[in-house]
Amino acid sequence: MGLVDGRVVVVTGAGRGIGRAHALAFAAEGARVVVNDGGASPDGSGGTAGPAGLVVSEIRALGGEAVANTDDVADWDGAARLVSAAVDSFGGLDVLVANAGFLRDRMLVNLSEEEWDAVVRVHLKGHFAPLRHAAAYWRAEAKAGRARSARVVLTSSGAGLLGSVGQGNYSAAKAGILGLASVAAAELARYGVLVNAIAPAARTRMTEGTFDMTAPASGFDAMAPENVSPLVVWLGSVESAGVTGRVFEVDGGRVSLADGWRHGPSRDKGTRWEPAELGPVVASLLASAPSPEPVYGA
């Protein structure tokens, strides 16, 4: 018996990298997996059914159950078909892991409207659309007296937590995913759905062009994508009961809980401030607060 034995899991962007590692890890723990991937290049162009099909073949060769899906997760109808693929193939849906995305890196002064729209679409809408259709399914199940112990894991990034120079579009989208996770956790709790987010660091097609993540010749490979998946599998299991609305950073053998935005020092005059009064007020607030974490690449 695996940790997620019999649970039905959708993993988006599961043809390569971290998503592939998630799909294989869930299958190894007994889950039935819908492997979603459109087979696009790292910048989102092109597409092929090959990567999703290969992962399905890997899972089946190991004795697991899986089906492939190549729908565009940022397309409304495609996201609906993805959720339907889980229900039609395996009789339900228990876990959604939203992971799909690509990069169009550029400094802000050179970032085009198309590059902004494409990245925000695949990351932010590509998380929202499958979540929206999955949530509707779970709400209907709950109202019919068949509430499932459902789990959602959304994929943000250190760029979403702190920002990353040259990745304004990606950073904004990944920060938006953190806000989406918080709202979804609050709204979907009544249906038994727990929602968390991760900010992983690993060697993928997206990161290898930006950071030096060369695999070591021997020893522990801290940047292997497989290091991220154990936490995601646990979050997708019934063992994670009570854990929701949280953000976890994970890389190598490290798991940490991100602190997020919190209310900080304040000064209340009891009435409206005059503009000229606020210089000393802001100075005192800054003096009593920790300095922000640096932006990646700054």
Tab-separated table of C-alpha atoms in Angstrom:
chain	number	residue	atom	x	y	z
A	1	MET	CA	0.000	0.000	0.000
A	2	GLY	CA	1.445	3.327	-1.082
A	3	LEU	CA	0.862	6.708	0.526
A	4	VAL	CA	-1.654	7.677	-2.183
A	5	ASP	CA	-2.871	4.223	-3.120
A	6	GLY	CA	-5.925	4.410	-5.390
A	7	ARG	CA	-6.064	8.214	-5.484
A	8	VAL	CA	-6.610	9.892	-8.848
A	9	VAL	CA	-4.071	12.598	-9.613
A	10	VAL	CA	-3.761	15.143	-12.422
A	11	VAL	CA	-0.293	16.588	-12.973
A	12	THR	CA	0.052	19.378	-15.529
A	13	GLY	CA	3.316	19.923	-17.367
A	14	ALA	CA	4.170	16.318	-16.533
A	15	GLY	CA	6.049	15.353	-19.691
A	16	ARG	CA	9.439	16.517	-18.481
A	17	GLY	CA	11.330	17.919	-15.506
A	18	ILE	CA	9.607	18.441	-12.179
A	19	GLY	CA	6.163	17.470	-13.519
A	20	ARG	CA	7.468	14.154	-14.848
A	21	ALA	CA	9.102	13.479	-11.479
A	22	HIS	CA	5.776	14.213	-9.744
A	23	ALA	CA	3.850	11.860	-12.031
A	24	LEU	CA	6.307	9.016	-11.498
A	25	ALA	CA	6.431	9.593	-7.732
A	26	PHE	CA	2.647	9.557	-7.401
A	27	ALA	CA	2.428	6.381	-9.465
A	28	ALA	CA	5.125	4.738	-7.342
A	29	GLU	CA	2.964	5.403	-4.278
A	30	GLY	CA	-0.106	3.810	-5.849
A	31	ALA	CA	-1.904	6.727	-7.511
A	32	ARG	CA	-3.612	6.618	-10.887
A	33	VAL	CA	-2.201	9.515	-12.878
A	34	VAL	CA	-3.395	11.771	-15.680
A	35	VAL	CA	-0.186	12.987	-17.325
A	36	ASN	CA	-0.884	16.355	-18.931
A	37	ASP	CA	1.653	17.918	-21.283
A	38	GLY	CA	1.341	19.670	-24.617
A	39	GLY	CA	4.949	18.963	-25.524
A	40	ALA	CA	5.890	22.603	-26.101
A	41	SER	CA	9.431	23.951	-26.233
A	42	PRO	CA	10.862	25.885	-23.237
A	43	ASP	CA	9.475	29.156	-24.679
A	44	GLY	CA	6.025	27.649	-25.255
A	45	SER	CA	6.247	27.224	-29.009
A	46	GLY	CA	5.330	24.063	-30.867
A	47	GLY	CA	3.836	20.965	-29.354
A	48	THR	CA	3.807	17.188	-29.510
A	49	ALA	CA	2.066	14.360	-27.688
A	50	GLY	CA	5.377	12.539	-27.273
A	51	PRO	CA	6.471	13.617	-23.767
A	52	ALA	CA	3.139	12.818	-22.086
A	53	GLY	CA	2.958	9.473	-23.860
A	54	LEU	CA	6.486	8.537	-22.808
A	55	VAL	CA	5.758	9.215	-19.136
A	56	VAL	CA	2.574	7.159	-19.346
A	57	SER	CA	4.620	4.313	-20.844
A	58	GLU	CA	7.149	4.594	-18.011
A	59	ILE	CA	4.407	4.393	-15.403
A	60	ARG	CA	2.716	1.431	-17.064
A	61	ALA	CA	6.034	-0.386	-17.446
A	62	LEU	CA	6.417	-0.151	-13.681
A	63	GLY	CA	2.944	-1.619	-13.145
A	64	GLY	CA	1.110	1.660	-12.570
A	65	GLU	CA	-1.983	3.194	-14.137
A	66	ALA	CA	-1.815	6.359	-16.216
A	67	VAL	CA	-3.349	8.109	-19.201
A	68	ALA	CA	-2.013	10.971	-21.300
A	69	ASN	CA	-3.684	14.320	-21.896
A	70	THR	CA	-2.323	17.037	-24.193
A	71	ASP	CA	-4.887	19.790	-23.619
A	72	ASP	CA	-3.757	23.398	-23.182
A	73	VAL	CA	-4.289	24.056	-19.465
A	74	ALA	CA	-4.735	27.791	-20.078
A	75	ASP	CA	-7.598	27.136	-22.492
A	76	TRP	CA	-10.953	27.124	-20.684
A	77	ASP	CA	-12.416	24.176	-22.552
A	78	GLY	CA	-9.084	22.345	-22.540
A	79	ALA	CA	-8.877	22.614	-18.758
A	80	ALA	CA	-12.409	21.245	-18.497
A	81	ARG	CA	-11.458	18.292	-20.712
A	82	LEU	CA	-8.445	17.635	-18.484
A	83	VAL	CA	-10.617	17.276	-15.391
A	84	SER	CA	-13.079	15.146	-17.363
A	85	ALA	CA	-10.203	12.889	-18.461
A	86	ALA	CA	-9.564	11.980	-14.814
A	87	VAL	CA	-13.227	11.347	-14.060
A	88	ASP	CA	-13.837	9.402	-17.271
A	89	SER	CA	-10.670	7.310	-17.030
A	90	PHE	CA	-10.527	6.598	-13.319
A	91	GLY	CA	-13.928	7.496	-11.884
A	92	GLY	CA	-13.022	10.677	-10.056
A	93	LEU	CA	-10.374	13.197	-9.102
A	94	ASP	CA	-8.578	13.541	-5.780
A	95	VAL	CA	-5.478	15.634	-6.449
A	96	LEU	CA	-4.599	18.437	-8.841
A	97	VAL	CA	-0.931	19.373	-9.188
A	98	ALA	CA	-0.592	22.474	-11.369
A	99	ASN	CA	2.943	22.667	-12.698
A	100	ALA	CA	2.889	23.627	-16.391
A	101	GLY	CA	4.713	26.705	-17.606
A	102	PHE	CA	7.420	28.202	-19.782
A	103	LEU	CA	9.694	31.249	-19.885
A	104	ARG	CA	10.093	34.328	-22.070
A	105	ASP	CA	12.827	36.109	-20.093
A	106	ARG	CA	13.540	39.764	-20.785
A	107	MET	CA	14.483	42.890	-18.857
A	108	LEU	CA	11.431	45.099	-18.308
A	109	VAL	CA	12.557	47.785	-20.754
A	110	ASN	CA	12.705	45.127	-23.499
A	111	LEU	CA	9.726	42.977	-22.472
A	112	SER	CA	7.050	42.907	-25.157
A	113	GLU	CA	3.308	42.753	-24.621
A	114	GLU	CA	3.214	39.324	-26.267
A	115	GLU	CA	5.973	37.996	-23.995
A	116	TRP	CA	4.115	39.316	-20.956
A	117	ASP	CA	0.755	37.900	-22.031
A	118	ALA	CA	2.126	34.484	-22.973
A	119	VAL	CA	3.895	33.871	-19.657
A	120	VAL	CA	1.081	35.226	-17.474
A	121	ARG	CA	-1.392	33.128	-19.471
A	122	VAL	CA	0.372	29.787	-19.136
A	123	HIS	CA	1.367	30.183	-15.487
A	124	LEU	CA	-1.481	32.116	-13.899
A	125	LYS	CA	-4.459	31.236	-16.083
A	126	GLY	CA	-2.945	27.777	-16.570
A	127	HIS	CA	-3.227	27.290	-12.810
A	128	PHE	CA	-6.620	28.944	-12.437
A	129	ALA	CA	-8.500	27.172	-15.244
A	130	PRO	CA	-7.845	23.546	-14.140
A	131	LEU	CA	-8.396	24.577	-10.506
A	132	ARG	CA	-11.714	26.194	-11.384
A	133	HIS	CA	-13.026	23.084	-13.157
A	134	ALA	CA	-11.685	20.743	-10.478
A	135	ALA	CA	-13.276	22.901	-7.768
A	136	ALA	CA	-16.638	22.748	-9.523
A	137	TYR	CA	-16.373	18.955	-9.628
A	138	TRP	CA	-15.473	18.746	-5.921
A	139	ARG	CA	-18.299	21.105	-4.964
A	140	ALA	CA	-20.790	18.969	-6.880
A	141	GLU	CA	-19.452	15.825	-5.224
A	142	ALA	CA	-19.727	17.396	-1.769
A	143	LYS	CA	-23.295	18.550	-2.397
A	144	ALA	CA	-24.166	15.027	-3.526
A	145	GLY	CA	-22.843	13.622	-0.262
A	146	ARG	CA	-19.672	12.225	-1.845
A	147	ALA	CA	-17.081	14.683	-0.531
A	148	ARG	CA	-13.556	13.632	-1.420
A	149	SER	CA	-10.402	14.328	0.590
A	150	ALA	CA	-9.200	16.515	-2.253
A	151	ARG	CA	-5.850	18.228	-2.472
A	152	VAL	CA	-4.398	20.940	-4.707
A	153	VAL	CA	-0.717	21.791	-5.075
A	154	LEU	CA	0.054	24.946	-7.052
A	155	THR	CA	3.569	25.694	-8.269
A	156	SER	CA	5.051	29.095	-7.573
A	157	SER	CA	8.757	29.932	-7.473
A	158	GLY	CA	11.388	31.842	-5.571
A	159	ALA	CA	10.795	34.440	-8.280
A	160	GLY	CA	7.201	34.700	-7.077
A	161	LEU	CA	8.283	35.073	-3.464
A	162	LEU	CA	11.155	37.518	-3.969
A	163	GLY	CA	11.254	38.556	-7.628
A	164	SER	CA	13.944	37.764	-10.198
A	165	VAL	CA	15.809	40.221	-12.389
A	166	GLY	CA	15.009	39.662	-16.069
A	167	GLN	CA	11.844	37.745	-15.217
A	168	GLY	CA	9.221	40.390	-14.530
A	169	ASN	CA	6.498	38.475	-16.369
A	170	TYR	CA	7.358	35.179	-14.696
A	171	SER	CA	7.760	36.755	-11.239
A	172	ALA	CA	4.396	38.500	-11.492
A	173	ALA	CA	2.637	35.318	-12.615
A	174	LYS	CA	4.219	33.226	-9.890
A	175	ALA	CA	3.342	35.833	-7.255
A	176	GLY	CA	-0.229	35.742	-8.532
A	177	ILE	CA	-0.285	31.986	-7.998
A	178	LEU	CA	0.489	32.553	-4.299
A	179	GLY	CA	-2.515	34.865	-4.002
A	180	LEU	CA	-4.670	32.341	-5.847
A	181	ALA	CA	-3.575	29.581	-3.469
A	182	SER	CA	-4.530	31.653	-0.421
A	183	VAL	CA	-7.987	32.457	-1.764
A	184	ALA	CA	-8.620	28.898	-2.963
A	185	ALA	CA	-7.647	27.473	0.428
A	186	ALA	CA	-10.159	29.768	2.150
A	187	GLU	CA	-12.992	29.242	-0.326
A	188	LEU	CA	-12.699	25.495	-0.924
A	189	ALA	CA	-12.263	24.350	2.680
A	190	ARG	CA	-16.038	23.929	3.008
A	191	TYR	CA	-15.866	21.190	0.362
A	192	GLY	CA	-12.989	19.343	2.025
A	193	VAL	CA	-10.383	20.645	-0.427
A	194	LEU	CA	-6.939	21.594	0.896
A	195	VAL	CA	-4.798	23.931	-1.207
A	196	ASN	CA	-1.080	24.578	-0.812
A	197	ALA	CA	1.712	25.972	-2.969
A	198	ILE	CA	5.346	25.104	-3.456
A	199	ALA	CA	8.308	27.183	-4.576
A	200	PRO	CA	10.773	24.583	-5.849
A	201	ALA	CA	14.344	24.913	-7.045
A	202	ALA	CA	15.560	22.178	-9.369
A	203	ARG	CA	17.286	21.539	-12.671
A	204	THR	CA	14.761	21.773	-15.504
A	205	ARG	CA	14.694	23.041	-19.068
A	206	MET	CA	13.560	26.404	-17.684
A	207	THR	CA	16.292	26.815	-15.079
A	208	GLU	CA	19.316	25.339	-16.822
A	209	GLY	CA	19.548	28.317	-19.165
A	210	THR	CA	19.397	30.799	-16.281
A	211	PHE	CA	21.366	29.179	-13.456
A	212	ASP	CA	24.317	26.817	-13.219
A	213	MET	CA	22.647	23.631	-12.072
A	214	THR	CA	25.099	21.097	-13.483
A	215	ALA	CA	24.600	17.636	-12.041
A	216	PRO	CA	27.520	16.481	-9.878
A	217	ALA	CA	29.683	13.636	-11.130
A	218	SER	CA	28.943	11.729	-7.927
A	219	GLY	CA	27.146	12.112	-4.636
A	220	PHE	CA	23.784	13.707	-3.874
A	221	ASP	CA	22.353	15.697	-6.774
A	222	ALA	CA	20.723	18.580	-4.894
A	223	MET	CA	19.158	20.014	-8.045
A	224	ALA	CA	17.531	16.815	-9.304
A	225	PRO	CA	13.803	17.427	-9.946
A	226	GLU	CA	12.989	14.190	-8.144
A	227	ASN	CA	13.918	15.893	-4.849
A	228	VAL	CA	10.823	18.097	-5.052
A	229	SER	CA	8.259	15.336	-5.535
A	230	PRO	CA	8.166	13.616	-2.103
A	231	LEU	CA	6.688	16.745	-0.494
A	232	VAL	CA	4.147	17.088	-3.316
A	233	VAL	CA	3.088	13.450	-2.932
A	234	TRP	CA	2.693	13.941	0.824
A	235	LEU	CA	0.640	17.103	0.289
A	236	GLY	CA	-1.543	15.093	-2.107
A	237	SER	CA	-2.171	12.372	0.462
A	238	VAL	CA	-4.757	12.137	3.223
A	239	GLU	CA	-1.811	12.402	5.636
A	240	SER	CA	-1.738	16.164	4.955
A	241	ALA	CA	-5.095	16.744	6.666
A	242	GLY	CA	-5.177	20.173	8.303
A	243	VAL	CA	-2.384	21.642	6.162
A	244	THR	CA	-3.811	24.285	3.825
A	245	GLY	CA	-3.064	27.803	2.627
A	246	ARG	CA	0.672	27.259	3.085
A	247	VAL	CA	3.691	27.855	0.860
A	248	PHE	CA	6.670	25.505	1.013
A	249	GLU	CA	10.102	26.096	-0.463
A	250	VAL	CA	11.774	22.840	-1.444
A	251	ASP	CA	15.102	21.988	-3.016
A	252	GLY	CA	17.598	19.197	-2.524
A	253	GLY	CA	17.025	17.818	0.965
A	254	ARG	CA	15.627	21.096	2.314
A	255	VAL	CA	11.981	21.834	3.037
A	256	SER	CA	11.025	25.182	4.532
A	257	LEU	CA	7.838	27.072	5.219
A	258	ALA	CA	7.711	30.478	3.522
A	259	ASP	CA	6.595	33.235	5.853
A	260	GLY	CA	4.811	35.328	3.229
A	261	TRP	CA	3.427	38.821	3.596
A	262	ARG	CA	2.455	39.667	7.156
A	263	HIS	CA	1.204	42.832	8.840
A	264	GLY	CA	4.274	44.697	10.070
A	265	PRO	CA	4.999	47.757	12.248
A	266	SER	CA	2.332	50.473	12.173
A	267	ARG	CA	1.633	53.996	13.417
A	268	ASP	CA	-1.940	55.214	13.847
A	269	LYS	CA	-2.556	58.953	14.268
A	270	GLY	CA	-6.286	58.475	14.710
A	271	THR	CA	-7.023	60.910	11.906
A	272	ARG	CA	-5.750	61.757	8.428
A	273	TRP	CA	-2.024	62.384	8.028
A	274	GLU	CA	-0.642	65.459	6.335
A	275	PRO	CA	1.877	64.625	3.550
A	276	ALA	CA	4.666	66.563	5.270
A	277	GLU	CA	4.236	64.515	8.469
A	278	LEU	CA	4.884	61.164	6.854
A	279	GLY	CA	8.661	61.279	6.322
A	280	PRO	CA	9.516	60.573	9.988
A	281	VAL	CA	6.647	58.079	10.233
A	282	VAL	CA	7.897	56.007	7.302
A	283	ALA	CA	11.469	56.239	8.636
A	284	SER	CA	10.365	54.835	12.007
A	285	LEU	CA	8.437	52.007	10.347
A	286	LEU	CA	11.439	51.036	8.226
A	287	ALA	CA	13.736	51.203	11.256
A	288	SER	CA	11.565	48.749	13.203
A	289	ALA	CA	11.099	46.240	10.367
A	290	PRO	CA	13.527	43.677	8.915
A	291	SER	CA	15.036	44.504	5.544
A	292	PRO	CA	13.365	42.727	2.615
A	293	GLU	CA	15.016	39.663	1.123
A	294	PRO	CA	17.043	40.591	-1.978
A	295	VAL	CA	15.581	40.034	-5.438
A	296	TYR	CA	17.241	37.141	-7.250
A	297	GLY	CA	19.926	38.457	-9.561
A	298	ALA	CA	20.013	41.926	-8.010
